[in-house]
């Protein structure tokens, strides 16, 4: 396993030697740090100078990548090898955004003609909805569309549709329903007119309990409102790999947008699952998103490891998780339209690398994927940044900032920028007891009152951050940014030797929920359950659901 490699051992001893250094001093000693530890590709600029690294650190991390045969793993993904070994599938979301004329193969067959055919179908349909040429069953144009999906069939399209809000059509409202809690669909239905509403049922498997339950309820609502089963064909579309099931649901084939089992759920926004994005911002914009991601794919595939953005980000995460015991990673976009970005990354990262065994099933003797969390700045500053600055555990963080805004208004954007830079500066340099003392004296404090306050106002600093700057949040730059994180997660999984593309950890809860649901439906509590589950289930049975 990788933790017995020479590079791992060398990194462990390197950590001992740099563990006592302070970022503030490293910056003071080396005015060239920003130039040395920054990198630009695909319009994204990464400043990684505020990390706990010295000149020797990256070469050691790159040795680790070599020992993990990272380059071969990257090539294996692009070549369509079955790197998702527990499901015996290739992992080819990169084919969905392959804007070159290069063929990409699954089992010896070029998948690009099929990919392009679905993109063409998405173009025709999304343009028809946007122009009003495709109408509802009573002849009204579509004004509202509701994506019904969950996990990757929700988070990706929702997050992108929100982020690209400035590009959205004003006469089409986008809605997303995911939770099986009837409050999600129920509250939404109250606001909709059935005659001008389209439901898109998005499910890779078309078996997911939440999605099918919401879709069936939406169907019943539609039939009740429009008084005919025939209306369903006009008001439902689907994105799925399970064409039998979409047919059985009653969705006509020309409104079913296919994709393939080599697209992982959390990597599917580039496929037909992206239909809501195409309807919201137009197919040209959707294709720009694909182009941005493709540019990042090409960078990832061809740049040397030392000049490779996803590789550098991935290795820095390994550095903190495995050699500094950091357990979390925060992603803090200074862009309100990216407010669902971190939620999306939680699935991307935690479903991919929240694993305890290697590809071959051996127990990992070290930490794998971190807990990912975060919220946009500046809101987060007034909520959890206290912990980032003075908490007893520390969290490496990515700050993301677009240089230009879609909403130039007074001083807003300059203030946003100043806050973003100030936070990374504060986390890096901190504030010493001497500095606090001088400040308090200047404010006129003295004696006990002064001494009592000092330790409360000290900031340890030395807390590492990356800053990712984009020129402006456009479909293209955003596509590149999302792909950057996808590949970063793959880099880390490759170093740890885990399969980043299965998700067996979600299965047990699904199985047990079905058993408990059967009990709740039959009204009898099975003795098979533990006493806590029996007690709680018994309580829920005493309460009528409505
Ligand atoms: O949560 C498990 C999961 O399988 C995710 O990986 C997936 O994105 C989600 O459920 C939804 O699955 P589907 O698209 O098949 O409905």
XYZ file of C-alpha atoms and ligand atoms in Angstrom:
562
model
C 0.000 0.000 0.000
C 1.076 3.558 -0.662
C 1.795 4.298 3.015
C 4.732 1.899 2.943
C 6.309 3.597 -0.096
C 9.595 5.463 0.206
C 7.881 8.700 -0.837
C 5.308 8.386 1.966
C 8.023 7.812 4.555
C 10.024 10.739 3.181
C 6.939 12.969 3.438
C 6.389 11.882 7.055
C 9.871 12.957 8.036
C 9.583 16.115 5.927
C 6.449 17.032 7.877
C 8.454 16.746 11.124
C 10.964 19.257 9.812
C 8.458 21.790 8.459
C 5.906 21.276 11.225
C 7.423 24.044 13.332
C 7.668 26.664 10.571
C 5.164 29.517 10.328
C 3.711 30.759 7.058
C 4.225 34.342 8.157
C 7.972 33.740 8.363
C 8.069 31.801 5.109
C 6.536 34.810 3.361
C 8.934 37.194 5.086
C 11.916 35.097 4.002
C 10.886 34.602 0.393
C 9.323 37.497 -1.520
C 9.129 35.215 -4.553
C 6.694 32.782 -2.940
C 3.643 33.973 -4.860
C 5.362 33.559 -8.227
C 6.902 30.230 -7.246
C 3.730 28.685 -5.912
C 1.118 29.751 -8.425
C -0.106 28.274 -11.645
C -2.545 29.186 -14.402
C -4.449 26.965 -16.833
C -7.774 27.133 -18.682
C -8.361 30.695 -17.424
C -8.094 29.578 -13.793
C -5.332 31.002 -11.659
C -4.297 29.056 -8.571
C -2.323 30.767 -5.828
C -1.098 27.992 -3.547
C 1.611 30.033 -1.865
C -0.344 30.192 1.419
C 0.172 26.485 2.014
C 2.411 24.803 4.578
C 5.033 23.966 1.979
C 8.665 24.802 1.266
C 10.732 24.243 -1.868
C 11.237 20.532 -1.079
C 7.601 19.700 -0.410
C 6.175 19.479 -3.893
C 8.959 17.314 -5.303
C 8.252 14.839 -2.487
C 4.513 14.915 -3.154
C 5.198 14.404 -6.857
C 7.296 11.364 -5.983
C 4.290 10.013 -4.140
C 2.192 10.560 -7.277
C 4.774 8.661 -9.286
C 4.808 5.788 -6.826
C 1.017 5.635 -7.081
C 1.429 5.519 -10.887
C -0.809 8.504 -11.267
C 0.058 9.108 -14.914
C -0.940 5.563 -15.840
C -4.199 5.968 -13.898
C -5.035 9.180 -15.756
C -4.297 7.506 -19.084
C -6.429 4.520 -18.039
C -9.433 6.733 -17.426
C -9.178 8.520 -20.783
C -8.548 5.198 -22.566
C -11.814 3.728 -21.295
C -10.256 1.099 -19.003
C -12.677 -0.417 -16.494
C -11.218 1.549 -13.610
C -14.499 1.283 -11.682
C -13.469 -2.284 -10.876
C -16.247 -3.213 -8.444
C -18.879 -2.444 -11.068
C -16.691 -3.466 -14.016
C -17.253 -0.156 -15.789
C -15.110 2.427 -17.507
C -15.347 6.009 -16.246
C -15.751 8.252 -19.227
C -17.573 11.455 -18.275
C -14.696 13.119 -20.148
C -16.217 11.722 -23.386
C -19.406 13.712 -22.736
C -17.469 16.951 -23.103
C -14.945 15.789 -25.665
C -15.086 18.737 -28.081
C -12.195 17.464 -30.182
C -12.630 15.017 -33.021
C -10.818 12.343 -31.043
C -12.597 8.998 -30.815
C -13.165 7.622 -27.290
C -13.695 3.943 -26.803
C -15.727 1.686 -24.547
C -15.175 -2.008 -25.233
C -13.614 -1.165 -28.593
C -16.568 1.001 -29.724
C -16.259 4.744 -30.320
C -18.896 6.350 -28.083
C -18.650 9.827 -29.627
C -21.373 9.367 -32.288
C -23.905 8.425 -29.557
C -22.766 11.299 -27.333
C -23.137 13.773 -30.189
C -26.548 12.382 -31.150
C -27.914 12.996 -27.635
C -26.424 16.500 -27.625
C -28.218 17.186 -30.912
C -31.470 15.833 -29.446
C -31.000 18.068 -26.381
C -30.445 21.053 -28.663
C -33.663 20.485 -30.626
C -35.735 19.926 -27.509
C -34.301 22.730 -25.371
C -34.625 25.209 -28.235
C -38.221 24.099 -28.783
C -39.059 24.688 -25.122
C -37.210 28.020 -24.996
C -38.795 29.375 -28.167
C -42.274 28.202 -27.183
C -42.534 25.960 -30.257
C -42.977 22.907 -28.009
C -46.190 23.428 -26.072
C -48.145 21.753 -23.316
C -51.191 19.568 -24.029
C -53.591 22.536 -24.022
C -51.470 24.609 -26.421
C -49.841 26.828 -23.773
C -46.078 27.477 -23.918
C -43.941 26.047 -21.122
C -43.144 28.669 -18.463
C -41.881 26.388 -15.676
C -39.853 23.213 -15.661
C -39.232 21.009 -12.669
C -36.276 18.646 -12.502
C -37.149 15.641 -10.365
C -33.977 13.799 -9.367
C -31.670 13.320 -6.391
C -27.906 13.114 -5.728
C -26.014 13.535 -8.987
C -29.300 13.796 -10.865
C -30.118 16.921 -8.877
C -27.059 18.563 -7.334
C -25.090 19.039 -10.569
C -27.830 20.589 -12.735
C -29.199 22.589 -9.793
C -25.788 23.960 -8.839
C -24.922 24.951 -12.431
C -28.347 26.449 -13.157
C -27.953 28.613 -10.058
C -24.360 29.582 -10.858
C -25.287 30.604 -14.411
C -28.244 32.675 -13.241
C -27.115 35.754 -15.234
C -27.465 33.699 -18.438
C -30.908 32.309 -17.657
C -33.946 32.934 -19.794
C -36.295 35.345 -18.037
C -39.474 33.721 -19.266
C -38.648 30.206 -18.058
C -38.532 29.353 -14.392
C -36.348 26.424 -13.270
C -37.325 24.315 -10.236
C -35.654 21.332 -8.605
C -37.380 18.758 -6.443
C -35.288 16.042 -4.831
C -36.364 15.170 -1.290
C -38.907 12.407 -0.764
C -40.372 14.688 1.923
C -43.713 15.611 0.353
C -43.092 19.180 1.490
C -40.578 19.590 -1.322
C -42.890 18.647 -4.187
C -46.075 19.747 -2.430
C -44.899 23.307 -1.809
C -43.664 23.542 -5.403
C -46.901 22.289 -6.954
C -48.807 25.075 -5.205
C -46.915 27.602 -7.335
C -47.320 25.862 -10.715
C -49.868 25.893 -13.519
C -50.089 22.355 -14.914
C -50.829 23.614 -18.430
C -47.469 25.360 -18.716
C -45.310 23.014 -16.596
C -42.799 20.438 -17.770
C -41.407 17.764 -15.460
C -38.006 16.268 -16.262
C -37.519 12.988 -14.448
C -33.763 12.615 -14.045
C -32.488 9.285 -12.818
C -29.588 7.224 -14.073
C -31.165 3.986 -12.854
C -34.819 5.071 -12.892
C -35.250 2.970 -9.762
C -34.401 5.530 -7.078
C -37.159 5.553 -4.465
C -37.255 9.314 -3.911
C -37.277 10.228 -7.588
C -39.888 7.694 -8.623
C -42.139 8.625 -5.715
C -41.921 12.324 -6.606
C -42.390 11.565 -10.308
C -45.497 9.441 -9.660
C -47.006 12.143 -7.454
C -46.240 14.798 -10.077
C -47.860 12.554 -12.675
C -51.019 12.130 -10.554
C -51.165 15.892 -10.019
C -50.818 16.532 -13.736
C -53.546 14.026 -14.658
C -55.853 15.449 -11.995
C -55.262 19.028 -13.162
C -55.506 18.376 -16.905
C -58.066 15.585 -16.726
C -56.291 13.210 -19.076
C -53.561 10.567 -19.091
C -52.677 11.680 -22.609
C -51.319 14.961 -21.175
C -48.366 13.092 -19.651
C -46.658 12.711 -23.014
C -46.622 16.522 -23.400
C -45.585 17.403 -19.868
C -42.897 14.863 -19.021
C -39.385 14.249 -20.288
C -36.704 11.978 -18.832
C -32.930 11.611 -18.657
C -31.860 8.066 -17.879
C -29.843 4.998 -18.824
C -32.920 2.801 -18.205
C -35.023 3.298 -21.321
C -37.339 0.391 -20.504
C -38.393 2.045 -17.272
C -38.893 5.497 -18.830
C -41.099 3.853 -21.461
C -43.092 2.031 -18.782
C -43.601 5.390 -17.045
C -45.292 6.666 -20.220
C -42.677 9.098 -21.488
C -42.460 9.085 -25.294
C -39.084 8.024 -26.678
C -38.414 11.362 -28.372
C -38.523 13.001 -24.931
C -36.189 10.517 -23.325
C -32.554 11.591 -23.283
C -30.213 8.673 -22.905
C -26.859 8.276 -21.251
C -24.717 5.304 -20.375
C -23.525 3.267 -17.415
C -19.975 4.556 -17.879
C -21.219 7.942 -16.579
C -21.169 8.009 -12.775
C -24.175 9.718 -11.140
C -22.051 12.435 -9.542
C -20.248 13.011 -12.858
C -23.422 13.201 -14.934
C -24.208 16.915 -15.259
C -22.396 16.851 -18.620
C -24.795 14.217 -19.962
C -28.551 14.311 -20.602
C -28.800 15.039 -16.853
C -27.692 18.542 -17.924
C -30.950 19.064 -19.854
C -32.301 21.549 -17.272
C -29.103 23.586 -17.725
C -29.571 23.584 -21.508
C -33.205 24.674 -21.142
C -32.326 27.355 -18.597
C -29.334 28.965 -20.331
C -29.581 27.642 -23.893
C -27.708 24.872 -25.656
C -24.920 27.180 -26.858
C -24.108 28.057 -23.261
C -24.328 24.400 -22.229
C -21.807 23.576 -24.932
C -19.539 26.374 -23.657
C -19.703 24.693 -20.249
C -18.641 21.433 -21.922
C -15.824 23.260 -23.727
C -14.470 24.692 -20.477
C -14.477 21.228 -18.907
C -12.853 19.775 -22.012
C -10.055 22.361 -21.804
C -9.430 21.223 -18.214
C -9.510 17.566 -19.320
C -6.844 18.274 -21.923
C -4.745 20.150 -19.387
C -5.106 17.288 -16.896
C -4.285 14.664 -19.535
C -1.267 16.394 -21.070
C 0.404 18.792 -18.576
C 3.328 17.526 -16.534
C 2.345 16.543 -13.010
C 4.326 19.463 -11.588
C 2.353 22.007 -13.687
C -1.007 20.292 -13.464
C -3.752 22.128 -11.559
C -5.838 19.119 -10.429
C -2.669 17.245 -9.478
C -1.332 20.117 -7.367
C -4.675 20.608 -5.603
C -5.048 16.874 -5.046
C -1.542 16.470 -3.641
C -1.960 19.416 -1.272
C -5.096 17.727 0.087
C -3.147 14.491 0.596
C -0.402 16.476 2.354
C -2.845 17.818 4.943
C -5.045 14.734 5.315
C -2.268 12.171 5.636
C 0.657 14.101 7.084
C -0.973 16.854 9.154
C -4.114 14.978 10.255
C -6.515 17.545 8.828
C -9.926 15.875 8.603
C -11.941 18.554 6.807
C -11.649 20.642 3.710
C -13.618 23.868 3.282
C -14.599 25.329 -0.085
C -15.545 28.986 0.186
C -16.706 30.646 -3.041
C -16.805 34.434 -2.953
C -19.667 34.415 -5.412
C -23.269 34.217 -4.292
C -24.401 32.475 -7.468
C -22.151 29.540 -6.504
C -24.177 28.984 -3.336
C -24.800 25.284 -4.128
C -21.245 24.593 -5.303
C -19.979 23.182 -2.011
C -23.088 21.021 -1.580
C -22.371 19.609 -5.025
C -18.709 19.044 -4.090
C -19.778 17.164 -0.980
C -21.273 14.440 -3.138
C -18.430 14.588 -5.651
C -15.719 14.229 -3.030
C -17.355 12.363 -0.157
C -19.227 9.789 -2.261
C -16.096 9.246 -4.352
C -13.411 9.017 -1.687
C -15.302 8.309 1.548
C -13.926 4.757 1.451
C -12.041 2.521 3.890
C -10.678 -0.127 1.541
C -8.446 -0.121 -1.523
C -9.574 -1.138 -4.995
C -8.538 -4.681 -4.032
C -10.532 -4.656 -0.819
C -7.649 -4.228 1.625
C -8.275 -2.007 4.673
C -6.658 1.403 4.397
C -4.270 2.100 7.234
C -4.542 5.865 6.696
C -7.133 8.590 6.121
C -8.902 8.855 2.772
C -11.336 11.578 1.655
C -11.960 14.583 3.908
C -15.239 16.005 5.170
C -16.046 18.771 2.714
C -18.080 21.762 3.755
C -18.467 25.462 3.151
C -20.731 28.348 2.206
C -20.211 31.444 0.112
C -18.307 34.392 1.498
C -18.991 36.852 2.933
C -21.910 35.043 4.648
C -19.660 32.333 6.064
C -17.506 34.992 7.723
C -20.426 35.802 10.018
C -21.107 32.176 10.842
C -18.228 29.686 11.039
C -15.032 31.634 10.298
C -14.512 32.109 14.039
C -13.737 28.388 14.112
C -11.455 28.647 11.066
C -9.393 31.357 12.767
C -9.311 30.320 16.415
C -10.724 26.785 16.687
C -8.611 23.992 18.181
C -8.795 21.983 14.954
C -7.926 23.548 11.655
C -9.383 23.217 8.191
C -7.476 23.816 4.959
C -9.671 25.877 2.670
C -10.103 26.861 -0.970
C -11.196 30.435 -1.608
C -12.718 30.985 -5.056
C -13.107 34.443 -6.482
C -14.208 35.784 -9.920
C -12.372 39.012 -10.822
C -15.350 40.521 -12.646
C -18.977 40.448 -11.613
C -22.213 40.139 -13.570
C -23.709 42.719 -11.203
C -21.443 45.776 -11.048
C -23.010 47.919 -8.342
C -21.200 50.606 -6.396
C -18.450 49.163 -4.222
C -19.972 45.682 -3.778
C -17.493 43.735 -5.825
C -14.409 45.522 -4.498
C -15.655 44.812 -0.970
C -16.188 41.164 -1.813
C -12.639 40.948 -3.169
C -11.164 42.755 -0.154
C -12.907 40.342 2.217
C -11.758 37.291 0.297
C -8.112 38.386 0.266
C -8.256 39.588 3.869
C -9.464 36.225 5.107
C -6.675 34.275 3.426
C -4.165 36.841 4.711
C -5.521 36.622 8.262
C -5.524 32.825 8.201
C -1.963 32.836 6.966
C -0.320 35.474 9.181
C -2.497 35.443 12.302
C -1.946 38.015 15.041
C 0.617 37.544 17.805
C 0.231 38.404 21.512
C 2.680 41.298 21.056
C 0.632 42.735 18.213
C -2.554 42.402 20.231
C -0.881 44.104 23.225
C 0.273 47.063 21.099
C -3.199 47.458 19.591
C -4.882 47.428 22.995
C -2.411 49.914 24.434
C -3.068 52.196 21.457
C -6.772 51.936 22.323
C -6.012 53.111 25.869
C -6.339 49.786 27.735
C -3.933 48.881 30.504
C -3.374 46.691 33.550
C -5.583 43.646 34.201
C -8.192 44.692 31.687
C -5.520 44.582 28.998
C -3.899 41.316 30.100
C -7.252 39.505 30.404
C -8.092 40.210 26.787
C -4.838 39.305 25.102
C -5.200 35.527 24.689
C -8.754 35.953 23.376
C -7.558 38.243 20.639
C -4.571 36.201 19.467
C -4.868 34.490 16.074
C -2.472 31.570 15.618
C -2.433 31.959 11.816
C -0.423 29.380 9.848
C -3.723 28.046 8.490
C -3.352 27.033 4.860
C -5.499 28.159 1.960
C -5.607 28.014 -1.818
C -7.046 30.905 -3.778
C -8.569 30.146 -7.164
C -9.257 33.194 -9.291
C -11.366 33.200 -12.440
C -11.732 36.170 -14.795
C -15.530 36.004 -14.568
C -18.015 33.256 -13.839
C -19.000 32.229 -17.384
C -20.177 28.849 -18.668
C -16.658 28.210 -19.952
C -14.697 29.143 -16.835
C -17.227 27.379 -14.655
C -16.963 24.198 -16.733
C -13.202 24.293 -16.205
C -13.621 24.859 -12.458
C -15.987 21.918 -11.976
C -13.707 19.630 -14.008
C -10.768 20.823 -11.910
C -12.459 19.501 -8.766
C -13.563 16.267 -10.462
C -9.984 15.507 -11.428
C -8.632 16.582 -8.061
C -10.867 13.966 -6.427
C -9.628 11.365 -8.926
C -5.995 12.283 -8.202
C -6.547 11.738 -4.493
C -8.391 8.450 -4.991
C -5.521 7.293 -7.210
C -2.931 8.141 -4.559
C -4.871 6.294 -1.864
C -5.585 3.376 -4.204
C -9.368 3.536 -3.708
C -12.055 3.138 -6.350
C -13.487 6.673 -6.532
C -16.360 5.610 -8.769
C -18.557 3.234 -6.782
C -20.787 4.089 -3.800
C -21.618 0.894 -1.922
C -21.873 2.919 1.270
C -25.308 4.215 0.311
C -26.836 0.752 -0.058
C -27.426 -0.407 3.528
C -29.607 2.570 4.411
C -31.692 1.995 1.274
C -32.206 -1.709 2.131
C -33.190 -1.028 5.718
C -35.501 1.835 4.732
C -37.394 -0.584 2.493
C -37.798 -3.065 5.363
C -38.977 -0.367 7.758
C -41.353 1.029 5.132
C -42.898 -2.426 4.679
C -43.519 -2.591 8.429
C -45.010 0.894 8.478
C -47.288 0.022 5.581
C -48.427 -3.267 7.092
C -48.896 -1.751 10.540
C -46.831 -4.439 12.320
C -43.384 -3.957 13.765
C -41.021 -6.828 12.982
C -39.155 -8.425 15.881
C -36.070 -8.412 13.637
C -35.397 -4.766 14.459
C -33.366 -3.595 17.451
C -35.363 -2.146 20.356
C -34.576 1.472 19.482
C -35.861 1.083 15.912
C -38.908 -0.858 17.166
C -39.675 1.841 19.726
C -39.392 4.699 17.243
C -41.326 2.850 14.560
C -44.058 2.085 17.085
C -44.273 5.792 17.940
C -44.530 6.790 14.271
C -47.359 4.314 13.805
C -49.419 6.013 16.521
C -49.331 9.247 14.560
C -51.462 9.560 11.406
C -49.235 10.793 8.516
C -51.312 13.906 7.799
O -26.949 8.261 -3.442
C -26.638 7.206 -4.270
C -26.872 7.511 -5.719
O -26.724 6.308 -6.406
C -25.956 8.580 -6.296
O -24.709 8.099 -6.625
C -26.757 9.049 -7.450
O -26.289 10.269 -7.944
C -28.123 9.123 -6.822
O -28.189 7.999 -5.968
C -29.292 9.126 -7.769
O -29.327 7.992 -8.565
P -30.188 7.927 -9.883
O -29.697 8.961 -10.825
O -30.014 6.531 -10.405
O -31.628 8.190 -9.499
